[in-house]
Coordinates of C-alpha atoms in Angstrom, one line a residue:
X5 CA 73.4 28.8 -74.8
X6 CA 70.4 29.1 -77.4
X7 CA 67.2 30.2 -75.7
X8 CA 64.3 27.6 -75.8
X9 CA 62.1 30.5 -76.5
X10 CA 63.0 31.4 -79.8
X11 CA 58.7 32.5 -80.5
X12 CA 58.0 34.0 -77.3
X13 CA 57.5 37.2 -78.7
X14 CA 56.0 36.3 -81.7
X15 CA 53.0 34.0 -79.6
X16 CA 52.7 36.3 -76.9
X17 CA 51.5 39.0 -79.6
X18 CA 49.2 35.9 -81.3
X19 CA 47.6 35.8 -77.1
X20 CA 46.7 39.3 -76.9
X21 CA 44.9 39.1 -80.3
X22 CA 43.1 35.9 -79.5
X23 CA 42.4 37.8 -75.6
X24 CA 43.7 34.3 -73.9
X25 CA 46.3 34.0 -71.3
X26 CA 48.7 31.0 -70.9
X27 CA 50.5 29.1 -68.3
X28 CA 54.5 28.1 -68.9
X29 CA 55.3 25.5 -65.7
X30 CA 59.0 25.2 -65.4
X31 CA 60.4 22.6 -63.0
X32 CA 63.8 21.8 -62.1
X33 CA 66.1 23.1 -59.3
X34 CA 65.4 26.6 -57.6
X35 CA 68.4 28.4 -59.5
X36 CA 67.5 27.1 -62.5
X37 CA 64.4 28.0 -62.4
X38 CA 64.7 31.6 -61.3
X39 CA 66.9 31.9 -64.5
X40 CA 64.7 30.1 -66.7
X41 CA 62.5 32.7 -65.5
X42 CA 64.5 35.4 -66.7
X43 CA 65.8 34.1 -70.1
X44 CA 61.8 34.1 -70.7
X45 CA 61.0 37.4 -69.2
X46 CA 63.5 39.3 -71.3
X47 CA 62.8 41.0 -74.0
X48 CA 59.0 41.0 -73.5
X49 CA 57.1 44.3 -72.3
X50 CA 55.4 44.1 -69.5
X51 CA 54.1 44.4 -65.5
X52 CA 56.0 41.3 -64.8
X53 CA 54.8 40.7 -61.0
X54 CA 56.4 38.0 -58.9
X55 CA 54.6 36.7 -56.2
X56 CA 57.0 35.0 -53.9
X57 CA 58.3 35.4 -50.6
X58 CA 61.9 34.9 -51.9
X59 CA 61.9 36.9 -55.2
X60 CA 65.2 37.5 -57.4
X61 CA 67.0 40.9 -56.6
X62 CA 65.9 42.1 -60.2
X63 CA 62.5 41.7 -60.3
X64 CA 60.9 45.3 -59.8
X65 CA 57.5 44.4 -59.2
X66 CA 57.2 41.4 -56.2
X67 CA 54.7 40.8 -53.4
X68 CA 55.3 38.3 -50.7
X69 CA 52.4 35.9 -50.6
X70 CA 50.5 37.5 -47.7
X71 CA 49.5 40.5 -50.0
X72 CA 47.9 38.9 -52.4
X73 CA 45.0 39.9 -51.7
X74 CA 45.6 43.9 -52.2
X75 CA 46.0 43.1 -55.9
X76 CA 42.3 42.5 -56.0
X77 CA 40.4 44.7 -58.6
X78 CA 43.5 45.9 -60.0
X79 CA 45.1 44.5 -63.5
X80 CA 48.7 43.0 -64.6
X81 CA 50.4 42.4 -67.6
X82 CA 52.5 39.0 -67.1
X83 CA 53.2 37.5 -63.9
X84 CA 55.3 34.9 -61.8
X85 CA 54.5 32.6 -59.1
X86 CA 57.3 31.6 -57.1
X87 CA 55.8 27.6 -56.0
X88 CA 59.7 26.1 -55.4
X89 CA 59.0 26.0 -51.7
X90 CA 55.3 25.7 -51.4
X91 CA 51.9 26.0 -53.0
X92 CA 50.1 28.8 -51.6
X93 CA 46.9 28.2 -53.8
X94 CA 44.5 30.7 -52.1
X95 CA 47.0 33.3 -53.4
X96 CA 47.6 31.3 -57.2
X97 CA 43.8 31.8 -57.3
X98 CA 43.7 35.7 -56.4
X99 CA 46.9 36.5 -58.8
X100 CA 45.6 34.7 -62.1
X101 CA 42.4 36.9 -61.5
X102 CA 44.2 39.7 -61.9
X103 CA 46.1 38.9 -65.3
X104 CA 44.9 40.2 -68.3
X105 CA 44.1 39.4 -71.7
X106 CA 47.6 38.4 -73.2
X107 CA 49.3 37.5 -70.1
X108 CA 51.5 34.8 -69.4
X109 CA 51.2 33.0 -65.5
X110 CA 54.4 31.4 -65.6
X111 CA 55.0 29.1 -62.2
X112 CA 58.1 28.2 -60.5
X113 CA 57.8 24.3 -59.2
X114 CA 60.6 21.8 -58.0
X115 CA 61.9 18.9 -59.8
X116 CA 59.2 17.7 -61.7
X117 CA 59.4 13.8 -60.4
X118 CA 60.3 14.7 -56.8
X119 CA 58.4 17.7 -56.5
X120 CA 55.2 15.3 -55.1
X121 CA 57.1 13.6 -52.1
X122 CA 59.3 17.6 -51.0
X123 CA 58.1 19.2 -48.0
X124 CA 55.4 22.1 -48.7
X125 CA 56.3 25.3 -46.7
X126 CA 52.9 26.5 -47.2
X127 CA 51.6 23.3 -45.2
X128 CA 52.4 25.3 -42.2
X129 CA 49.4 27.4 -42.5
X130 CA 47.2 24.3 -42.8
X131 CA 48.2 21.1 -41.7
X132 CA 48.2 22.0 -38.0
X133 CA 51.9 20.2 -38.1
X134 CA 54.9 21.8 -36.5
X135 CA 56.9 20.7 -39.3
X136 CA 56.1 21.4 -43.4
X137 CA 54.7 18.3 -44.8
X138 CA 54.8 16.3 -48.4
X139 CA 51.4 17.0 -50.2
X140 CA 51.3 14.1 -52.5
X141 CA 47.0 13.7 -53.4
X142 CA 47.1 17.2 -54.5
X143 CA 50.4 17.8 -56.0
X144 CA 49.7 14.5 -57.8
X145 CA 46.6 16.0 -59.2
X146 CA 48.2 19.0 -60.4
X147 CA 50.7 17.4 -62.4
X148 CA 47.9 15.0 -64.2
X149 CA 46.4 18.4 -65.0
X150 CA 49.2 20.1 -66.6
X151 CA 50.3 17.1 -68.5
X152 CA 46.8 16.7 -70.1
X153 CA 46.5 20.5 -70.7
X154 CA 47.3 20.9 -74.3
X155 CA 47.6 24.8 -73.7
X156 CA 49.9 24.5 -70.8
X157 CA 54.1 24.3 -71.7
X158 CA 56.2 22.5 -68.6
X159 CA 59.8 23.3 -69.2
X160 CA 61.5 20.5 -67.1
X161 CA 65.1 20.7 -66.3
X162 CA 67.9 18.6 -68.5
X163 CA 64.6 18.0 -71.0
X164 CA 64.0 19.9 -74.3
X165 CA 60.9 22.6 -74.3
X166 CA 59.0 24.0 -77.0
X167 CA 56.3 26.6 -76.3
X168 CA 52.5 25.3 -77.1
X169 CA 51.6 26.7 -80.6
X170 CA 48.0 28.3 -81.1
X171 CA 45.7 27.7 -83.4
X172 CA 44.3 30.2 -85.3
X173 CA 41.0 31.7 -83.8
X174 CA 39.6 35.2 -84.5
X175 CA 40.4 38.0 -82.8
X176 CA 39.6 39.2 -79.5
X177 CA 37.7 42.8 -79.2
X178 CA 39.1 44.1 -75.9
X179 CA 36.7 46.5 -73.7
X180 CA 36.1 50.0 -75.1
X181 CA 35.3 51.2 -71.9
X182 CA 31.2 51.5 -72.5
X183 CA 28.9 48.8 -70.4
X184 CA 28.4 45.2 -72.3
X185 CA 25.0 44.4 -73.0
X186 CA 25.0 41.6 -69.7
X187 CA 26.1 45.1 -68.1
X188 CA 23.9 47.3 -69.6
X189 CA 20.6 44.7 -68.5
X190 CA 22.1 44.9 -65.2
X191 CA 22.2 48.6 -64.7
X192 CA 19.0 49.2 -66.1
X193 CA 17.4 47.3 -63.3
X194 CA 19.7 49.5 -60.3
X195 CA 19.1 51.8 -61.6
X196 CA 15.2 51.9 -61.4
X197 CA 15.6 50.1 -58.0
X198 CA 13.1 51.8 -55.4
X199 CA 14.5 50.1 -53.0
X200 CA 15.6 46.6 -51.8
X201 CA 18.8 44.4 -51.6
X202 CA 20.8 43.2 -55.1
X203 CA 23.3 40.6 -55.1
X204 CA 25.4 40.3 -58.0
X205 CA 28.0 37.2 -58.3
X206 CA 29.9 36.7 -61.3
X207 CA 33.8 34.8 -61.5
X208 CA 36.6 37.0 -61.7
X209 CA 37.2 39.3 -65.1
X210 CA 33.5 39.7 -65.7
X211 CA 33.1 43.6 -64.9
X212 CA 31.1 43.5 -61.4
X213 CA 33.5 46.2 -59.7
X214 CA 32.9 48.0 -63.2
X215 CA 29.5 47.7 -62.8
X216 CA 29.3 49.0 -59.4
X217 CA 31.7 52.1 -60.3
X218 CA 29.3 52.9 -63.3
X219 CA 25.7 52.7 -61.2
X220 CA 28.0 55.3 -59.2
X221 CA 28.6 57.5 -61.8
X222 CA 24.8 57.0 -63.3
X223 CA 23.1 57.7 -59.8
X224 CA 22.0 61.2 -59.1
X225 CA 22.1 61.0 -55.0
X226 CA 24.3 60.0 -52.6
X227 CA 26.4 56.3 -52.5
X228 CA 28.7 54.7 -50.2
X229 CA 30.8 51.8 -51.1
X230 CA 32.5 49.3 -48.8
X231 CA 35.2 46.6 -49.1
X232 CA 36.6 44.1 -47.2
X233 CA 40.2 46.4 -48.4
X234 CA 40.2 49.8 -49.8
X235 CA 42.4 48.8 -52.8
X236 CA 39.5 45.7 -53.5
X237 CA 37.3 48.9 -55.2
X238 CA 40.4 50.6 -56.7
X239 CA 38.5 49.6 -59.8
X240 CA 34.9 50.8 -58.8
X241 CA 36.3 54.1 -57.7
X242 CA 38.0 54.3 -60.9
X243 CA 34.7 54.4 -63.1
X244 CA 32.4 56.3 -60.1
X245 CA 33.8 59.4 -62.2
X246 CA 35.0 60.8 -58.4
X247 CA 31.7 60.4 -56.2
X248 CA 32.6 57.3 -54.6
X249 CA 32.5 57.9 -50.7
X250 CA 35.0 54.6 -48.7
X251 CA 34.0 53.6 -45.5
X252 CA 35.6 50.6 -44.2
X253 CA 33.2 47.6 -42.7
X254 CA 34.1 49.1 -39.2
X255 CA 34.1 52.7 -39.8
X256 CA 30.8 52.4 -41.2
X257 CA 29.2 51.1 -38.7
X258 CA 30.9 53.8 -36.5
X259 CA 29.4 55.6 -38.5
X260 CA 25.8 54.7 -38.2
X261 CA 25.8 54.6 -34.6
X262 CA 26.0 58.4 -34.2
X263 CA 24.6 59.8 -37.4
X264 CA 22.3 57.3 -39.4
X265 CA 22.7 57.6 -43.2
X266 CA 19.1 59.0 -43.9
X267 CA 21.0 61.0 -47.1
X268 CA 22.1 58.2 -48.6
X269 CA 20.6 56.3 -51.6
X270 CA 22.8 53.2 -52.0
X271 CA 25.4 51.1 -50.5
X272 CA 27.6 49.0 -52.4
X273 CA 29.3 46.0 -50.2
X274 CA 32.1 44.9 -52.4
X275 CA 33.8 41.3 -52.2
X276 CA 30.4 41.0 -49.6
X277 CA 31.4 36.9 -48.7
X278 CA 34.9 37.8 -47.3
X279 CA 33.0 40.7 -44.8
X280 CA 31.4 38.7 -41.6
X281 CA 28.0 38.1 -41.6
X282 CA 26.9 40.2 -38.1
X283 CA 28.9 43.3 -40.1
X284 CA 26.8 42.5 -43.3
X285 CA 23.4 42.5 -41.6
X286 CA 23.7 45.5 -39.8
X287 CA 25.2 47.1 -43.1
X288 CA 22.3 45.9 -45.2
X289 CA 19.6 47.0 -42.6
X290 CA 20.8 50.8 -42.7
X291 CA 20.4 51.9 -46.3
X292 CA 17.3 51.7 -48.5
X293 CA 19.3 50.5 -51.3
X294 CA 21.9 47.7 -51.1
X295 CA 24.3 46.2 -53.8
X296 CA 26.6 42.9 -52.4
X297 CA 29.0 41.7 -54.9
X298 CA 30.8 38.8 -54.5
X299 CA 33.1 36.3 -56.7
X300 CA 31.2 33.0 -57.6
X301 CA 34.8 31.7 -57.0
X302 CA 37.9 32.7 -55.1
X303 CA 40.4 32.6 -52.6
X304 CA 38.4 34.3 -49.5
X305 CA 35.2 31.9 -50.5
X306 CA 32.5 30.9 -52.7
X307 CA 29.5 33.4 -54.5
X308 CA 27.4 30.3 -54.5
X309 CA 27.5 29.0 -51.2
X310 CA 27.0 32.9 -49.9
X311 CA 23.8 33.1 -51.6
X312 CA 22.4 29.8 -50.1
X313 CA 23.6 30.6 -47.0
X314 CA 23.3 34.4 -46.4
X315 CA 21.1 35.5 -48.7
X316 CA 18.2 32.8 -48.1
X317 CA 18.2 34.5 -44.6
X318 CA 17.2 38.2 -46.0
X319 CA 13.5 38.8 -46.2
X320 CA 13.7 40.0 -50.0
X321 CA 16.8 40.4 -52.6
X322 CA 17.4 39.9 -56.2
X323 CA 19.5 37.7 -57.9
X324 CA 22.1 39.0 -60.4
X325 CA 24.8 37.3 -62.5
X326 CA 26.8 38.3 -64.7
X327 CA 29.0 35.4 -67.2
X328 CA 30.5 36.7 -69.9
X329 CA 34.3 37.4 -69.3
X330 CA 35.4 41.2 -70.5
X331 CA 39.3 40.9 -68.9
X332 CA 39.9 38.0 -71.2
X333 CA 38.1 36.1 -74.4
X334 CA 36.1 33.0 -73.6
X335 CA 38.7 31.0 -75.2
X336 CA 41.1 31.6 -72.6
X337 CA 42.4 28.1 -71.3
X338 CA 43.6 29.5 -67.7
X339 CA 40.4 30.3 -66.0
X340 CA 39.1 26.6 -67.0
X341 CA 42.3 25.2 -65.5
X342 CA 42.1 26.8 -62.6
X343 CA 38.7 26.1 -62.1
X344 CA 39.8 22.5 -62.7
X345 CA 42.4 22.8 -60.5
X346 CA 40.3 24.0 -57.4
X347 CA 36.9 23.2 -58.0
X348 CA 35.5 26.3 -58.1
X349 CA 32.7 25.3 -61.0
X350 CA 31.7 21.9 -59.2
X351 CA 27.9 21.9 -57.5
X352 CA 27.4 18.9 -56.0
X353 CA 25.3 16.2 -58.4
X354 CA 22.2 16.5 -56.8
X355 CA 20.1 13.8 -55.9
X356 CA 16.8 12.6 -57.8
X357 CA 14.0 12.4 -55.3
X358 CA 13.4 8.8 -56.6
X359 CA 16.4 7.7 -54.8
X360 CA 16.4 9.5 -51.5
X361 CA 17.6 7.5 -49.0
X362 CA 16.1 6.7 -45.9
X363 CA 17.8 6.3 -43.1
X364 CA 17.7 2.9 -42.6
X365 CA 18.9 2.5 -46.5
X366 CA 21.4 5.1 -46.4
X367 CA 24.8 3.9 -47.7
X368 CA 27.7 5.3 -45.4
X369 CA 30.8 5.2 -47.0
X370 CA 34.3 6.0 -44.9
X371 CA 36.7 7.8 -47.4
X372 CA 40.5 7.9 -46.9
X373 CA 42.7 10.6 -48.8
X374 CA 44.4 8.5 -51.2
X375 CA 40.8 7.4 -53.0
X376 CA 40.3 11.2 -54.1
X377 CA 43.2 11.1 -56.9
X378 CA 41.4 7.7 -58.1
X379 CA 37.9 8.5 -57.9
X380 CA 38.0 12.6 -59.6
X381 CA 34.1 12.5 -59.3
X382 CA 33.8 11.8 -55.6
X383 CA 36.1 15.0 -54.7
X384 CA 34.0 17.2 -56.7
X385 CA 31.3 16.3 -55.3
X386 CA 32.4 15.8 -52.0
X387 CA 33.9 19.2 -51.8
X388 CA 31.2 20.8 -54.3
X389 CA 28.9 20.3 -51.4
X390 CA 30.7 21.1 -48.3
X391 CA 31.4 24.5 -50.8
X392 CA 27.6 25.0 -51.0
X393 CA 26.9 24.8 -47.0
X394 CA 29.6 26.3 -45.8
X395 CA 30.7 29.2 -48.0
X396 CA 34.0 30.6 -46.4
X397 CA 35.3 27.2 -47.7
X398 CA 38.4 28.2 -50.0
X399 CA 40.7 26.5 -51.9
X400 CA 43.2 26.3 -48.4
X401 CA 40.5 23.6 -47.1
X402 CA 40.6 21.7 -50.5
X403 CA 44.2 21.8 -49.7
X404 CA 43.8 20.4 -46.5
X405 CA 41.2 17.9 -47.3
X406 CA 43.2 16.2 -49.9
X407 CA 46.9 16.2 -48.0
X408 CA 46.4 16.9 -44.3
X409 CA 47.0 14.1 -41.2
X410 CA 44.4 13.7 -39.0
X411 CA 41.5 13.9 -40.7
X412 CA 39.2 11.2 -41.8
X413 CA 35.7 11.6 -44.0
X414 CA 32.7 9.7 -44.6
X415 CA 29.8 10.1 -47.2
X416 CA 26.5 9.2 -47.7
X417 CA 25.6 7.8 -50.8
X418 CA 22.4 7.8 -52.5
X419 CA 23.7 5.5 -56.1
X420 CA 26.6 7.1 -57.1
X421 CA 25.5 10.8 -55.8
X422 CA 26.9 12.3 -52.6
X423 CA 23.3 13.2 -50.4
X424 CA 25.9 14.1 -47.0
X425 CA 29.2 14.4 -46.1
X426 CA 31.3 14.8 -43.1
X427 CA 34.5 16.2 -42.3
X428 CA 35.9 14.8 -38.8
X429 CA 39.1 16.2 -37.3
X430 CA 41.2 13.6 -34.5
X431 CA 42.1 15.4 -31.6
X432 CA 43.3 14.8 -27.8
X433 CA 46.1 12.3 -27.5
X434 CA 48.6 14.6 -26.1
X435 CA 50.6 13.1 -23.0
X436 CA 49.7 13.4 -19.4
X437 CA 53.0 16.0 -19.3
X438 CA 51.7 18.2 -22.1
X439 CA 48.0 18.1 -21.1
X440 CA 48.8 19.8 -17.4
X441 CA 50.7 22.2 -19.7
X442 CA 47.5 23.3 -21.6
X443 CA 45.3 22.9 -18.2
X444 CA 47.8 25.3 -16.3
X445 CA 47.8 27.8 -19.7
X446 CA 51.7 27.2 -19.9
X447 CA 51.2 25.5 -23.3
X448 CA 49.0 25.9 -26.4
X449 CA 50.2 23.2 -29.0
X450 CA 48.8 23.8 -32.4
X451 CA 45.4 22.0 -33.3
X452 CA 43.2 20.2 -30.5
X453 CA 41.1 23.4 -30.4
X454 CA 38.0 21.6 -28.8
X455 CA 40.4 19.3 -26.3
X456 CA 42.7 22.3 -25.2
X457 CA 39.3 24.6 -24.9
X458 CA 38.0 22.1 -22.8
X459 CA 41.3 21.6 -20.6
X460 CA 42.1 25.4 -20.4
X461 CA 38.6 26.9 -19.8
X462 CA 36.5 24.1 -18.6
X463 CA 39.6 23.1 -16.2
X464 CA 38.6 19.2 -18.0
X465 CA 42.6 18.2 -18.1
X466 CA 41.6 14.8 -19.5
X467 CA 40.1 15.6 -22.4
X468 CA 43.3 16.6 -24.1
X469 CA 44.5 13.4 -23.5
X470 CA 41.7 11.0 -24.4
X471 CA 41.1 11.1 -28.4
X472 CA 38.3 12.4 -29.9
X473 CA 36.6 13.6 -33.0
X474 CA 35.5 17.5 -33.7
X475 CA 33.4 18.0 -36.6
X476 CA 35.3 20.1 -39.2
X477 CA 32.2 20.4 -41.5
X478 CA 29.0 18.5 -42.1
X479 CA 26.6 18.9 -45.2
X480 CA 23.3 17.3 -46.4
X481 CA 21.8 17.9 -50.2
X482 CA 19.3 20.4 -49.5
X483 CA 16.5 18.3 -51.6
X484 CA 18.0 15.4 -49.0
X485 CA 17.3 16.9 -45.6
X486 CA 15.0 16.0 -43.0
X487 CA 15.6 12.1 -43.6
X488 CA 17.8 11.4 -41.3
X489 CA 21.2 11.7 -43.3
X490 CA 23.0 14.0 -40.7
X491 CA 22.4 12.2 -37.9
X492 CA 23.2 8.5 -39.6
X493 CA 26.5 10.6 -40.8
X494 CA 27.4 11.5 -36.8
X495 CA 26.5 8.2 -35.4
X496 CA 28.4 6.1 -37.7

């Protein structure tokens, strides 16, 4: 049978000039696809990873889904993600941040027209359901996205395929190893630091674990770096020319309680928004010198949200960013879809102080899951700022919001800007049988976690079977507050 890649290699070269990666959906059954898969992958040098929980006996390089996250700070040359049973997104989001320039992400779906109404094993993790569910709003609005992506190919089964062709750009000029100028400014201000407490965000491929591992190697005393995971500052240890010193969150503190670090001149929190907040305060408040990084985006939370949530609480720190991508050219179409995809770029439109409610004008609107496919511009801004206030939020809650039972929304509208929005979760409702169950600590059914709290500890058996509502989240514009929104948002 003739390969429908005849120019694989021939692109794939043309991608590591221009520094851009590229996505190659293919959609059919799950045989098919897994050889579709390898017809591609032959003949083309490279890592090659599969991340799947079922991978093919011949791939030499697979992870199961759960260990995604240890791939974090390191680099790969190709990759597969194995989506014919489920769409684990937290872990799409960590993988395509570790592809480099010239990479292709190619992703395994099911039949392109029934993929939409199939069960979604990763549902399990989210949906509180004892059985996988159909994610319809979300799968709906990744398949709009591909299909208007003019750098994306979908190879669908029993249909003809042609990879997308690039134009011609310049080429890329890769890292040479030496800081970028964004880099350099950056250092230059560490490294004068007296003291005090830096925060640096930046998206993924932009250098910050780089960064770190050069102020390392720059620094003339003593630094200790942290991570939420050893291999997350594989990178920063790499460029530390051998004086980083790993402590994990909990050793550390250990640490500190028998032998404060009076000999030491920094400490660098990596991946700081994925470590808990009472760790990161005590951390902070034992060094002179402090450096958080964090990802503006990701699959363990959002930069953004950490720095009006956390940071606003520290007495003094300094704001640093860095934008320019160095792991890929900033023509690369993947990032953007992604971003896209999940959100990650979308603040909340914020609302002019001309047209701040009050609460008696305030505009309540009740939102049900099907309106977020048809109205694009309310989900952004919708989950944009329920991303700013609470920023553990991750792409498993956008997930959730757009696909899970149970849940119902409401936002207050100032125009056509979001000024508040809550997030309510149905619980209770279990039968009389079930409920003694949880009372008696026999039982613990998933979801109800208020109604069984209150049945098991508070010995309140009839709270898990009256219904209720537990706020999930709840979020008001910050240049919105104190007028009332919140509480008009609970009482409606």
């Amino acid at each position: 049978m003739t390969s429908p890649w005849p120019d694989k290699i021939a692109l794939q070269q043309q991608m590591q000039r221009h520094g851009v990666r590229h996505l190659l959906v293919i959609s059919g059954e799950a045989d098919w696809c897994a050889e579709q898969a390898a017809d591609f992958i032959d003949g083309q040098p490279g890592d090659w990873t599969w991340l799947s929980d079922t991978p093919p006996l011949w791939a030499a390089d697979a992870l199961p889904f759960s260990a995604a996250h240890t791939l974090l700070g390191q680099e790969r040359l190709h990759g597969v993600f194995d989506a014919r049973q489920g769409l684990n997104v937290e872990a799409l989001a960590a993988f395509a941040g570790i592809l480099q320039a010239g990479s292709w992400l190619v992703l395994l779906v099911p039949e392109w027209q029934q993929w939409a109404q199939r069960p979604d094993a990763d549902s399990l993790r989210w949906s509180e359901q004892p059985q996988p569910i159909a994610t319809p709003n979300f799968i709906q609005r990744l398949q709009s996205l591909i299909l208007q992506d003019a750098a994306c190919t979908l190879h669908r089964q029993h249909q003809p395929c042609e990879l997308t062709v690039l134009p011609e750009a310049a080429d890329w000029t890769p890292p040479d190893g030496q800081p970028t100028l964004e880099q350099q400014r950056v250092l230059q201000q560490l490294n004068a630091a007296q003291s005090g407490i830096y925060v640096l965000t930046a998206p993924r491929g932009r250098g910050k674990s780089t960064l770190a591992g050069m102020l390392v190697a720059d620094w003339p005393g003593e630094c200790w770096v942290t991570a939420p995971a050893k291999s997350a500052a594989d990178r920063l240890a790499e460029q530390s020319a051998g004086k980083v010193r790993f402590w994990s969150p909990d050793a550390l503190l250990a640490q500190l309680e028998q032998h404060p670090a009076a000999d030491v001149d920094w400490l660098l929190i990596d991946e700081a928004a994925a470590i808990p907040t009472p760790q990161l305060s005590r951390l902070i408040a034992a060094f002179p010198r402090v450096l958080l990084t964090t990802t503006v985006q990701g699959y363990e939370g959002t930069g953004r949200g950490f720095i009006l949530k956390f940071c606003a609480s520290l007495p003094q720190w300094h704001d640093l960013r860095l934008d320019a991508p160095i792991r890929w050219s900033k023509a690369d179409p993947l990032e953007p879809f992604l971003n896209q995809l999940l959100l990650f770029n979308d603040a909340p439109a914020e609302v002019p102080v001309e047209v701040l409610p009050s609460e008696q004008s305030l505009q309540l609107t009740a939102i049900q899951c099907g309106e977020w496919l048809s109205e694009p511009g309310l989900l952004a801004d919708f989950y944009g700022l329920l991303t700013s206030a609470h920023y553990r939020t991750s792409p498993l809650d956008l997930r959730r919001l757009m696909d899970a039972p149970g849940l119902s929304f409401a936002a207050a509208m100032a125009g056509d800007r979001v000024a508040g929005a809550i997030w309510l979760v149905e619980e209770g409702g279990l039968s009389p049988t079930l409920a003694h169950e949880v009372w008696a600590g026999r039982r613990r059914p998933r979801g109800n976690l208020v109604a069984q709290s209150l049945a098991a500890h508070g010995g309140q058996i009839d709270a898990a079977v009256l219904r209720s509502r537990r706020v999930s989240r709840i979020a008001v514009q910050p240049g919105a507050r104190r007028q009332g929104i919140a509480r008009a948002l609970l009482a409606q």
